[in-house]
Amino acid sequence: MSAIIFGIAPTIVTLTFSGGNSGMNAAFLRSLIILPGIYTAVLIKKIPLKVSRAELKDLILCIGVGQGITSVLLSGSYDFIPVSVATPVHFVYPVAAAVLGRMLWREKLNKAKLLALALCAAGVVCFFEKDGAIAWQGIGMALISGFTFAFYLQYLGRSSLAEMPLLKLLFYTNLISCAVAGIVCAACRSITFSLTAGAWANMILASLMISVTGTVLLQFGTRIIGGLTSAICSTFEPIFSVLCGVIVLGESVSTIKLLGSVLILLSILCITL
């Protein structure tokens, strides 16, 4: 479900660009918008927000690097390349998760996962179609975001955050992500609140989808099935990104992209059957 939500949300974010928004500013606003509501829910549930030293370290590493920087890089890449290009590039993260898991935590890869990774990698490559000039700055941002997100998925289940109440973790995820995005936007002088009513409406919708529903489902799922399996399952996302591009933005879908979608679906079957 998180893959479906994360696949649809970028298209909604891009709809705000014509209303005065930008990719990096969207990363800042989407966490800022939802913070008051999450904080209110924490107060109602009477969940203590105090964290231990171990939790503070894990929040800085896992959320600051894995979520905050990922959000800024991926959303920022939308300013240079289309979502239909940025999302597949970002999806090097299942392969990156496998590499990081093997290098940092000596995670074993069985034959099913190796086959799934191969199919996933082949499927993602199918989304790379050269349509005119390539903005390598955007490609680079989306590519690095894949590695930082892979670190987030692998680190989350192994850290003290795995035992933190989901609502408390959601609050700190958005607080830290908002701070990271805000610092970057301030440095780039790209913070703006001058959006049209339509852009604000789409931004609020995207915030609810990404910063609440999608994030909670992903964090909950990662706790259960682990970082690598979660990363592979999340490769449904580019499929829904393409569908949204066709339905909402009127983009065309080539045969090679359809092949990529089939390969990604097969990679999911390898680890679920």
PDB file of C-alpha atoms in Angstrom:
ATOM      1  CA  MET A   1       0.000   0.000   0.000  1.00  0.00           C
ATOM      2  CA  SER A   2       2.840   2.434   0.797  1.00  0.00           C
ATOM      3  CA  ALA A   3       4.238   1.849  -2.717  1.00  0.00           C
ATOM      4  CA  ILE A   4       0.874   2.789  -4.250  1.00  0.00           C
ATOM      5  CA  ILE A   5       0.680   5.971  -2.182  1.00  0.00           C
ATOM      6  CA  PHE A   6       4.293   6.971  -2.873  1.00  0.00           C
ATOM      7  CA  GLY A   7       3.724   6.253  -6.559  1.00  0.00           C
ATOM      8  CA  ILE A   8       0.726   8.564  -6.822  1.00  0.00           C
ATOM      9  CA  ALA A   9       1.930  11.405  -4.560  1.00  0.00           C
ATOM     10  CA  PRO A  10       4.781  12.794  -6.763  1.00  0.00           C
ATOM     11  CA  THR A  11       2.307  13.533  -9.541  1.00  0.00           C
ATOM     12  CA  ILE A  12       0.187  15.501  -7.074  1.00  0.00           C
ATOM     13  CA  VAL A  13       3.298  17.382  -5.930  1.00  0.00           C
ATOM     14  CA  THR A  14       4.195  18.357  -9.498  1.00  0.00           C
ATOM     15  CA  LEU A  15       0.717  19.820  -9.933  1.00  0.00           C
ATOM     16  CA  THR A  16       1.684  22.430  -7.315  1.00  0.00           C
ATOM     17  CA  PHE A  17       4.597  23.738  -9.389  1.00  0.00           C
ATOM     18  CA  SER A  18       2.338  25.787 -11.648  1.00  0.00           C
ATOM     19  CA  GLY A  19       0.932  27.385  -8.488  1.00  0.00           C
ATOM     20  CA  GLY A  20       4.242  28.811  -7.280  1.00  0.00           C
ATOM     21  CA  ASN A  21       5.824  25.783  -5.617  1.00  0.00           C
ATOM     22  CA  SER A  22       9.148  24.011  -6.223  1.00  0.00           C
ATOM     23  CA  GLY A  23      10.479  20.536  -5.481  1.00  0.00           C
ATOM     24  CA  MET A  24      12.613  21.493  -2.474  1.00  0.00           C
ATOM     25  CA  ASN A  25       9.946  23.786  -1.060  1.00  0.00           C
ATOM     26  CA  ALA A  26       7.462  20.919  -1.378  1.00  0.00           C
ATOM     27  CA  ALA A  27       9.746  18.734   0.755  1.00  0.00           C
ATOM     28  CA  PHE A  28       9.704  21.438   3.437  1.00  0.00           C
ATOM     29  CA  LEU A  29       5.976  22.180   3.292  1.00  0.00           C
ATOM     30  CA  ARG A  30       4.748  18.592   3.288  1.00  0.00           C
ATOM     31  CA  SER A  31       6.282  17.945   6.738  1.00  0.00           C
ATOM     32  CA  LEU A  32       5.471  21.408   8.099  1.00  0.00           C
ATOM     33  CA  ILE A  33       1.783  21.139   7.151  1.00  0.00           C
ATOM     34  CA  ILE A  34       1.208  17.910   9.027  1.00  0.00           C
ATOM     35  CA  LEU A  35       3.271  18.589  12.169  1.00  0.00           C
ATOM     36  CA  PRO A  36       0.562  20.412  14.200  1.00  0.00           C
ATOM     37  CA  GLY A  37      -1.923  17.592  13.639  1.00  0.00           C
ATOM     38  CA  ILE A  38       0.560  14.882  14.618  1.00  0.00           C
ATOM     39  CA  TYR A  39       1.638  16.836  17.714  1.00  0.00           C
ATOM     40  CA  THR A  40      -2.011  17.206  18.745  1.00  0.00           C
ATOM     41  CA  ALA A  41      -2.530  13.454  18.348  1.00  0.00           C
ATOM     42  CA  VAL A  42       0.564  12.789  20.489  1.00  0.00           C
ATOM     43  CA  LEU A  43      -0.825  15.043  23.236  1.00  0.00           C
ATOM     44  CA  ILE A  44      -4.261  13.383  23.096  1.00  0.00           C
ATOM     45  CA  LYS A  45      -2.685   9.932  23.337  1.00  0.00           C
ATOM     46  CA  LYS A  46      -0.427  11.220  26.143  1.00  0.00           C
ATOM     47  CA  ILE A  47       2.666   9.770  24.494  1.00  0.00           C
ATOM     48  CA  PRO A  48       5.889  11.078  26.107  1.00  0.00           C
ATOM     49  CA  LEU A  49       8.230  12.687  23.577  1.00  0.00           C
ATOM     50  CA  LYS A  50      11.380  12.273  25.655  1.00  0.00           C
ATOM     51  CA  VAL A  51      14.061  10.220  23.897  1.00  0.00           C
ATOM     52  CA  SER A  52      17.109   8.363  25.178  1.00  0.00           C
ATOM     53  CA  ARG A  53      20.662   8.972  23.939  1.00  0.00           C
ATOM     54  CA  ALA A  54      20.453   5.874  21.765  1.00  0.00           C
ATOM     55  CA  GLU A  55      17.152   7.023  20.263  1.00  0.00           C
ATOM     56  CA  LEU A  56      18.531  10.521  19.640  1.00  0.00           C
ATOM     57  CA  LYS A  57      21.524   9.070  17.779  1.00  0.00           C
ATOM     58  CA  ASP A  58      19.272   6.816  15.732  1.00  0.00           C
ATOM     59  CA  LEU A  59      16.878   9.672  14.948  1.00  0.00           C
ATOM     60  CA  ILE A  60      19.726  11.806  13.624  1.00  0.00           C
ATOM     61  CA  LEU A  61      21.210   9.005  11.529  1.00  0.00           C
ATOM     62  CA  CYS A  62      18.093   7.176  10.389  1.00  0.00           C
ATOM     63  CA  ILE A  63      15.632  10.052  10.024  1.00  0.00           C
ATOM     64  CA  GLY A  64      18.011  12.957   9.409  1.00  0.00           C
ATOM     65  CA  VAL A  65      20.049  11.170   6.753  1.00  0.00           C
ATOM     66  CA  GLY A  66      17.643   8.461   5.604  1.00  0.00           C
ATOM     67  CA  GLN A  67      14.430  10.512   5.444  1.00  0.00           C
ATOM     68  CA  GLY A  68      15.359  14.194   5.566  1.00  0.00           C
ATOM     69  CA  ILE A  69      18.122  14.157   2.959  1.00  0.00           C
ATOM     70  CA  THR A  70      16.213  11.662   0.797  1.00  0.00           C
ATOM     71  CA  SER A  71      13.170  13.935   0.736  1.00  0.00           C
ATOM     72  CA  VAL A  72      15.205  17.008  -0.217  1.00  0.00           C
ATOM     73  CA  LEU A  73      17.158  15.230  -2.954  1.00  0.00           C
ATOM     74  CA  LEU A  74      14.229  13.395  -4.526  1.00  0.00           C
ATOM     75  CA  SER A  75      11.791  16.313  -4.374  1.00  0.00           C
ATOM     76  CA  GLY A  76      14.522  18.664  -5.557  1.00  0.00           C
ATOM     77  CA  SER A  77      15.195  16.445  -8.575  1.00  0.00           C
ATOM     78  CA  TYR A  78      11.647  17.199  -9.799  1.00  0.00           C
ATOM     79  CA  ASP A  79      12.852  20.732 -10.550  1.00  0.00           C
ATOM     80  CA  PHE A  80      15.249  19.323 -13.167  1.00  0.00           C
ATOM     81  CA  ILE A  81      13.723  16.094 -14.503  1.00  0.00           C
ATOM     82  CA  PRO A  82      10.178  14.684 -14.870  1.00  0.00           C
ATOM     83  CA  VAL A  83       8.727  12.501 -12.125  1.00  0.00           C
ATOM     84  CA  SER A  84       8.563   9.644 -14.644  1.00  0.00           C
ATOM     85  CA  VAL A  85      12.375   9.787 -14.844  1.00  0.00           C
ATOM     86  CA  ALA A  86      13.199  10.692 -11.219  1.00  0.00           C
ATOM     87  CA  THR A  87      11.170   7.867  -9.673  1.00  0.00           C
ATOM     88  CA  PRO A  88      12.808   5.003 -11.628  1.00  0.00           C
ATOM     89  CA  VAL A  89      16.289   6.469 -10.984  1.00  0.00           C
ATOM     90  CA  HIS A  90      15.467   6.660  -7.271  1.00  0.00           C
ATOM     91  CA  PHE A  91      14.580   2.989  -7.466  1.00  0.00           C
ATOM     92  CA  VAL A  92      18.166   1.864  -7.391  1.00  0.00           C
ATOM     93  CA  TYR A  93      17.449   1.591  -3.670  1.00  0.00           C
ATOM     94  CA  PRO A  94      16.471  -2.113  -3.575  1.00  0.00           C
ATOM     95  CA  VAL A  95      19.882  -2.921  -5.044  1.00  0.00           C
ATOM     96  CA  ALA A  96      21.523  -0.337  -2.768  1.00  0.00           C
ATOM     97  CA  ALA A  97      19.721  -1.871   0.230  1.00  0.00           C
ATOM     98  CA  ALA A  98      21.126  -5.294  -0.662  1.00  0.00           C
ATOM     99  CA  VAL A  99      24.642  -3.894  -1.035  1.00  0.00           C
ATOM    100  CA  LEU A 100      24.477  -1.927   2.229  1.00  0.00           C
ATOM    101  CA  GLY A 101      22.953  -4.891   4.059  1.00  0.00           C
ATOM    102  CA  ARG A 102      25.746  -7.135   2.888  1.00  0.00           C
ATOM    103  CA  MET A 103      28.543  -4.607   3.547  1.00  0.00           C
ATOM    104  CA  LEU A 104      27.405  -3.136   6.871  1.00  0.00           C
ATOM    105  CA  TRP A 105      25.395  -5.930   8.477  1.00  0.00           C
ATOM    106  CA  ARG A 106      26.508  -9.053   6.565  1.00  0.00           C
ATOM    107  CA  GLU A 107      22.930  -9.779   5.559  1.00  0.00           C
ATOM    108  CA  LYS A 108      22.587 -13.050   3.641  1.00  0.00           C
ATOM    109  CA  LEU A 109      21.009 -13.066   0.199  1.00  0.00           C
ATOM    110  CA  ASN A 110      19.169 -16.244  -0.770  1.00  0.00           C
ATOM    111  CA  LYS A 111      18.561 -17.249  -4.376  1.00  0.00           C
ATOM    112  CA  ALA A 112      15.018 -15.864  -4.386  1.00  0.00           C
ATOM    113  CA  LYS A 113      16.207 -12.421  -3.248  1.00  0.00           C
ATOM    114  CA  LEU A 114      19.105 -12.434  -5.718  1.00  0.00           C
ATOM    115  CA  LEU A 115      16.708 -13.259  -8.549  1.00  0.00           C
ATOM    116  CA  ALA A 116      14.287 -10.600  -7.302  1.00  0.00           C
ATOM    117  CA  LEU A 117      17.088  -8.028  -7.246  1.00  0.00           C
ATOM    118  CA  ALA A 118      18.142  -8.948 -10.787  1.00  0.00           C
ATOM    119  CA  LEU A 119      14.566  -8.659 -12.085  1.00  0.00           C
ATOM    120  CA  CYS A 120      14.043  -5.434 -10.159  1.00  0.00           C
ATOM    121  CA  ALA A 121      17.250  -3.894 -11.531  1.00  0.00           C
ATOM    122  CA  ALA A 122      16.322  -4.934 -15.086  1.00  0.00           C
ATOM    123  CA  GLY A 123      12.831  -3.508 -14.633  1.00  0.00           C
ATOM    124  CA  VAL A 124      14.094  -0.172 -13.371  1.00  0.00           C
ATOM    125  CA  VAL A 125      16.547   0.112 -16.283  1.00  0.00           C
ATOM    126  CA  CYS A 126      13.605  -0.239 -18.664  1.00  0.00           C
ATOM    127  CA  PHE A 127      12.299   3.110 -17.428  1.00  0.00           C
ATOM    128  CA  PHE A 128      15.401   4.910 -18.707  1.00  0.00           C
ATOM    129  CA  GLU A 129      14.445   6.273 -22.092  1.00  0.00           C
ATOM    130  CA  LYS A 130      16.416   9.087 -23.637  1.00  0.00           C
ATOM    131  CA  ASP A 131      13.849  11.727 -24.510  1.00  0.00           C
ATOM    132  CA  GLY A 132      15.944  14.722 -25.479  1.00  0.00           C
ATOM    133  CA  ALA A 133      18.580  16.254 -23.216  1.00  0.00           C
ATOM    134  CA  ILE A 134      19.182  14.681 -19.813  1.00  0.00           C
ATOM    135  CA  ALA A 135      19.559  16.998 -16.805  1.00  0.00           C
ATOM    136  CA  TRP A 136      22.335  15.155 -15.004  1.00  0.00           C
ATOM    137  CA  GLN A 137      21.993  17.323 -11.892  1.00  0.00           C
ATOM    138  CA  GLY A 138      18.483  15.922 -11.427  1.00  0.00           C
ATOM    139  CA  ILE A 139      19.635  12.399 -12.254  1.00  0.00           C
ATOM    140  CA  GLY A 140      22.409  12.671  -9.669  1.00  0.00           C
ATOM    141  CA  MET A 141      20.036  13.931  -6.974  1.00  0.00           C
ATOM    142  CA  ALA A 142      17.542  11.128  -7.629  1.00  0.00           C
ATOM    143  CA  LEU A 143      20.340   8.532  -7.697  1.00  0.00           C
ATOM    144  CA  ILE A 144      21.863   9.626  -4.376  1.00  0.00           C
ATOM    145  CA  SER A 145      18.373   9.725  -2.842  1.00  0.00           C
ATOM    146  CA  GLY A 146      18.089   6.017  -3.649  1.00  0.00           C
ATOM    147  CA  PHE A 147      21.173   5.237  -1.573  1.00  0.00           C
ATOM    148  CA  THR A 148      20.147   7.410   1.385  1.00  0.00           C
ATOM    149  CA  PHE A 149      16.677   5.822   1.373  1.00  0.00           C
ATOM    150  CA  ALA A 150      18.235   2.339   1.254  1.00  0.00           C
ATOM    151  CA  PHE A 151      20.218   3.272   4.363  1.00  0.00           C
ATOM    152  CA  TYR A 152      16.987   4.362   6.061  1.00  0.00           C
ATOM    153  CA  LEU A 153      15.232   1.064   5.320  1.00  0.00           C
ATOM    154  CA  GLN A 154      18.138  -1.048   6.496  1.00  0.00           C
ATOM    155  CA  TYR A 155      18.912   1.012   9.597  1.00  0.00           C
ATOM    156  CA  LEU A 156      15.334   1.449  10.824  1.00  0.00           C
ATOM    157  CA  GLY A 157      14.649  -2.191  11.696  1.00  0.00           C
ATOM    158  CA  ARG A 158      18.011  -2.569  13.434  1.00  0.00           C
ATOM    159  CA  SER A 159      17.812   0.573  15.567  1.00  0.00           C
ATOM    160  CA  SER A 160      16.113   1.546  18.816  1.00  0.00           C
ATOM    161  CA  LEU A 161      13.447   3.214  16.650  1.00  0.00           C
ATOM    162  CA  ALA A 162      12.023  -0.241  15.898  1.00  0.00           C
ATOM    163  CA  GLU A 163      10.510  -0.239  19.400  1.00  0.00           C
ATOM    164  CA  MET A 164       9.366   3.396  19.387  1.00  0.00           C
ATOM    165  CA  PRO A 165       5.566   3.964  19.231  1.00  0.00           C
ATOM    166  CA  LEU A 166       4.609   4.670  15.612  1.00  0.00           C
ATOM    167  CA  LEU A 167       2.910   7.990  16.382  1.00  0.00           C
ATOM    168  CA  LYS A 168       5.957   9.227  18.285  1.00  0.00           C
ATOM    169  CA  LEU A 169       8.238   8.083  15.450  1.00  0.00           C
ATOM    170  CA  LEU A 170       5.968   9.775  12.923  1.00  0.00           C
ATOM    171  CA  PHE A 171       6.220  13.051  14.846  1.00  0.00           C
ATOM    172  CA  TYR A 172      10.018  12.983  14.954  1.00  0.00           C
ATOM    173  CA  THR A 173      10.211  11.827  11.318  1.00  0.00           C
ATOM    174  CA  ASN A 174       8.305  14.895  10.156  1.00  0.00           C
ATOM    175  CA  LEU A 175       9.982  17.261  12.639  1.00  0.00           C
ATOM    176  CA  ILE A 176      13.499  16.273  11.571  1.00  0.00           C
ATOM    177  CA  SER A 177      12.602  16.063   7.880  1.00  0.00           C
ATOM    178  CA  CYS A 178      11.060  19.546   8.101  1.00  0.00           C
ATOM    179  CA  ALA A 179      14.189  20.894   9.804  1.00  0.00           C
ATOM    180  CA  VAL A 180      16.549  19.375   7.221  1.00  0.00           C
ATOM    181  CA  ALA A 181      14.446  20.600   4.277  1.00  0.00           C
ATOM    182  CA  GLY A 182      14.009  24.007   5.893  1.00  0.00           C
ATOM    183  CA  ILE A 183      17.771  24.472   6.353  1.00  0.00           C
ATOM    184  CA  VAL A 184      18.465  23.480   2.736  1.00  0.00           C
ATOM    185  CA  CYS A 185      15.669  25.704   1.390  1.00  0.00           C
ATOM    186  CA  ALA A 186      16.835  28.635   3.503  1.00  0.00           C
ATOM    187  CA  ALA A 187      20.392  28.193   2.219  1.00  0.00           C
ATOM    188  CA  CYS A 188      19.081  28.110  -1.366  1.00  0.00           C
ATOM    189  CA  ARG A 189      16.629  30.958  -0.668  1.00  0.00           C
ATOM    190  CA  SER A 190      13.791  28.859  -2.046  1.00  0.00           C
ATOM    191  CA  ILE A 191      11.293  28.930   0.830  1.00  0.00           C
ATOM    192  CA  THR A 192       7.939  30.360  -0.231  1.00  0.00           C
ATOM    193  CA  PHE A 193       4.400  30.315   1.098  1.00  0.00           C
ATOM    194  CA  SER A 194       2.989  32.245  -1.850  1.00  0.00           C
ATOM    195  CA  LEU A 195       1.066  29.413  -3.478  1.00  0.00           C
ATOM    196  CA  THR A 196      -2.288  29.488  -5.212  1.00  0.00           C
ATOM    197  CA  ALA A 197      -5.312  27.967  -3.497  1.00  0.00           C
ATOM    198  CA  GLY A 198      -5.160  24.971  -5.818  1.00  0.00           C
ATOM    199  CA  ALA A 199      -1.480  24.438  -5.095  1.00  0.00           C
ATOM    200  CA  TRP A 200      -2.127  24.546  -1.337  1.00  0.00           C
ATOM    201  CA  ALA A 201      -4.947  22.012  -1.690  1.00  0.00           C
ATOM    202  CA  ASN A 202      -2.712  19.616  -3.631  1.00  0.00           C
ATOM    203  CA  MET A 203       0.148  20.189  -1.181  1.00  0.00           C
ATOM    204  CA  ILE A 204      -2.072  19.317   1.783  1.00  0.00           C
ATOM    205  CA  LEU A 205      -3.262  16.168   0.013  1.00  0.00           C
ATOM    206  CA  ALA A 206       0.317  15.150  -0.832  1.00  0.00           C
ATOM    207  CA  SER A 207       1.371  15.825   2.755  1.00  0.00           C
ATOM    208  CA  LEU A 208      -1.339  13.539   4.136  1.00  0.00           C
ATOM    209  CA  MET A 209      -0.426  10.830   1.640  1.00  0.00           C
ATOM    210  CA  ILE A 210       3.373  10.943   2.030  1.00  0.00           C
ATOM    211  CA  SER A 211       4.076  12.248   5.525  1.00  0.00           C
ATOM    212  CA  VAL A 212       1.332  10.300   7.316  1.00  0.00           C
ATOM    213  CA  THR A 213      -0.261   7.355   5.516  1.00  0.00           C
ATOM    214  CA  GLY A 214       2.635   6.229   3.334  1.00  0.00           C
ATOM    215  CA  THR A 215       5.301   6.753   6.002  1.00  0.00           C
ATOM    216  CA  VAL A 216       3.363   4.869   8.696  1.00  0.00           C
ATOM    217  CA  LEU A 217       2.643   1.922   6.395  1.00  0.00           C
ATOM    218  CA  LEU A 218       6.276   1.754   5.284  1.00  0.00           C
ATOM    219  CA  GLN A 219       7.673   1.957   8.818  1.00  0.00           C
ATOM    220  CA  PHE A 220       5.225  -0.673  10.062  1.00  0.00           C
ATOM    221  CA  GLY A 221       5.951  -2.982   7.134  1.00  0.00           C
ATOM    222  CA  THR A 222       9.728  -2.593   7.478  1.00  0.00           C
ATOM    223  CA  ARG A 223       9.537  -3.660  11.119  1.00  0.00           C
ATOM    224  CA  ILE A 224       7.786  -6.870  10.066  1.00  0.00           C
ATOM    225  CA  ILE A 225       9.545  -7.959   6.857  1.00  0.00           C
ATOM    226  CA  GLY A 226      12.912  -6.192   7.072  1.00  0.00           C
ATOM    227  CA  GLY A 227      14.641  -3.497   5.042  1.00  0.00           C
ATOM    228  CA  LEU A 228      15.611  -5.448   1.919  1.00  0.00           C
ATOM    229  CA  THR A 229      12.268  -7.218   1.428  1.00  0.00           C
ATOM    230  CA  SER A 230      10.492  -3.923   2.049  1.00  0.00           C
ATOM    231  CA  ALA A 231      12.720  -2.239  -0.536  1.00  0.00           C
ATOM    232  CA  ILE A 232      11.934  -4.864  -3.167  1.00  0.00           C
ATOM    233  CA  CYS A 233       8.180  -4.758  -2.466  1.00  0.00           C
ATOM    234  CA  SER A 234       8.268  -0.969  -2.791  1.00  0.00           C
ATOM    235  CA  THR A 235       9.274  -1.262  -6.436  1.00  0.00           C
ATOM    236  CA  PHE A 236       5.561  -1.202  -7.232  1.00  0.00           C
ATOM    237  CA  GLU A 237       5.971   2.572  -6.928  1.00  0.00           C
ATOM    238  CA  PRO A 238       7.328   3.373 -10.421  1.00  0.00           C
ATOM    239  CA  ILE A 239       4.457   1.415 -11.958  1.00  0.00           C
ATOM    240  CA  PHE A 240       1.915   3.665 -10.267  1.00  0.00           C
ATOM    241  CA  SER A 241       4.008   6.718 -11.129  1.00  0.00           C
ATOM    242  CA  VAL A 242       3.739   5.808 -14.806  1.00  0.00           C
ATOM    243  CA  LEU A 243      -0.016   5.190 -14.494  1.00  0.00           C
ATOM    244  CA  CYS A 244      -0.509   8.569 -12.851  1.00  0.00           C
ATOM    245  CA  GLY A 245       1.570  10.188 -15.563  1.00  0.00           C
ATOM    246  CA  VAL A 246      -0.713   8.688 -18.200  1.00  0.00           C
ATOM    247  CA  ILE A 247      -4.009   9.436 -16.456  1.00  0.00           C
ATOM    248  CA  VAL A 248      -3.256  12.840 -14.894  1.00  0.00           C
ATOM    249  CA  LEU A 249      -0.468  14.345 -16.992  1.00  0.00           C
ATOM    250  CA  GLY A 250      -1.291  12.730 -20.332  1.00  0.00           C
ATOM    251  CA  GLU A 251       2.112  11.077 -20.739  1.00  0.00           C
ATOM    252  CA  SER A 252       2.532   8.166 -23.150  1.00  0.00           C
ATOM    253  CA  VAL A 253       3.726   4.708 -22.078  1.00  0.00           C
ATOM    254  CA  SER A 254       6.144   2.872 -24.332  1.00  0.00           C
ATOM    255  CA  THR A 255       6.519  -0.874 -24.747  1.00  0.00           C
ATOM    256  CA  ILE A 256       9.836  -0.822 -22.883  1.00  0.00           C
ATOM    257  CA  LYS A 257       8.188   0.787 -19.832  1.00  0.00           C
ATOM    258  CA  LEU A 258       5.470  -1.849 -19.896  1.00  0.00           C
ATOM    259  CA  LEU A 259       8.188  -4.504 -19.939  1.00  0.00           C
ATOM    260  CA  GLY A 260       9.812  -2.819 -16.962  1.00  0.00           C
ATOM    261  CA  SER A 261       6.528  -2.952 -15.055  1.00  0.00           C
ATOM    262  CA  VAL A 262       6.193  -6.685 -15.753  1.00  0.00           C
ATOM    263  CA  LEU A 263       9.757  -7.367 -14.559  1.00  0.00           C
ATOM    264  CA  ILE A 264       9.135  -5.429 -11.354  1.00  0.00           C
ATOM    265  CA  LEU A 265       5.947  -7.399 -10.698  1.00  0.00           C
ATOM    266  CA  LEU A 266       7.892 -10.637 -11.222  1.00  0.00           C
ATOM    267  CA  SER A 267      10.482  -9.491  -8.678  1.00  0.00           C
ATOM    268  CA  ILE A 268       7.702  -9.098  -6.108  1.00  0.00           C
ATOM    269  CA  LEU A 269       6.435 -12.612  -6.841  1.00  0.00           C
ATOM    270  CA  CYS A 270       9.916 -14.041  -6.251  1.00  0.00           C
ATOM    271  CA  ILE A 271       9.884 -13.039  -2.608  1.00  0.00           C
ATOM    272  CA  THR A 272       6.185 -13.420  -1.811  1.00  0.00           C
ATOM    273  CA  LEU A 273       5.432 -16.864  -3.248  1.00  0.00           C
TER     274      LEU A 273
END
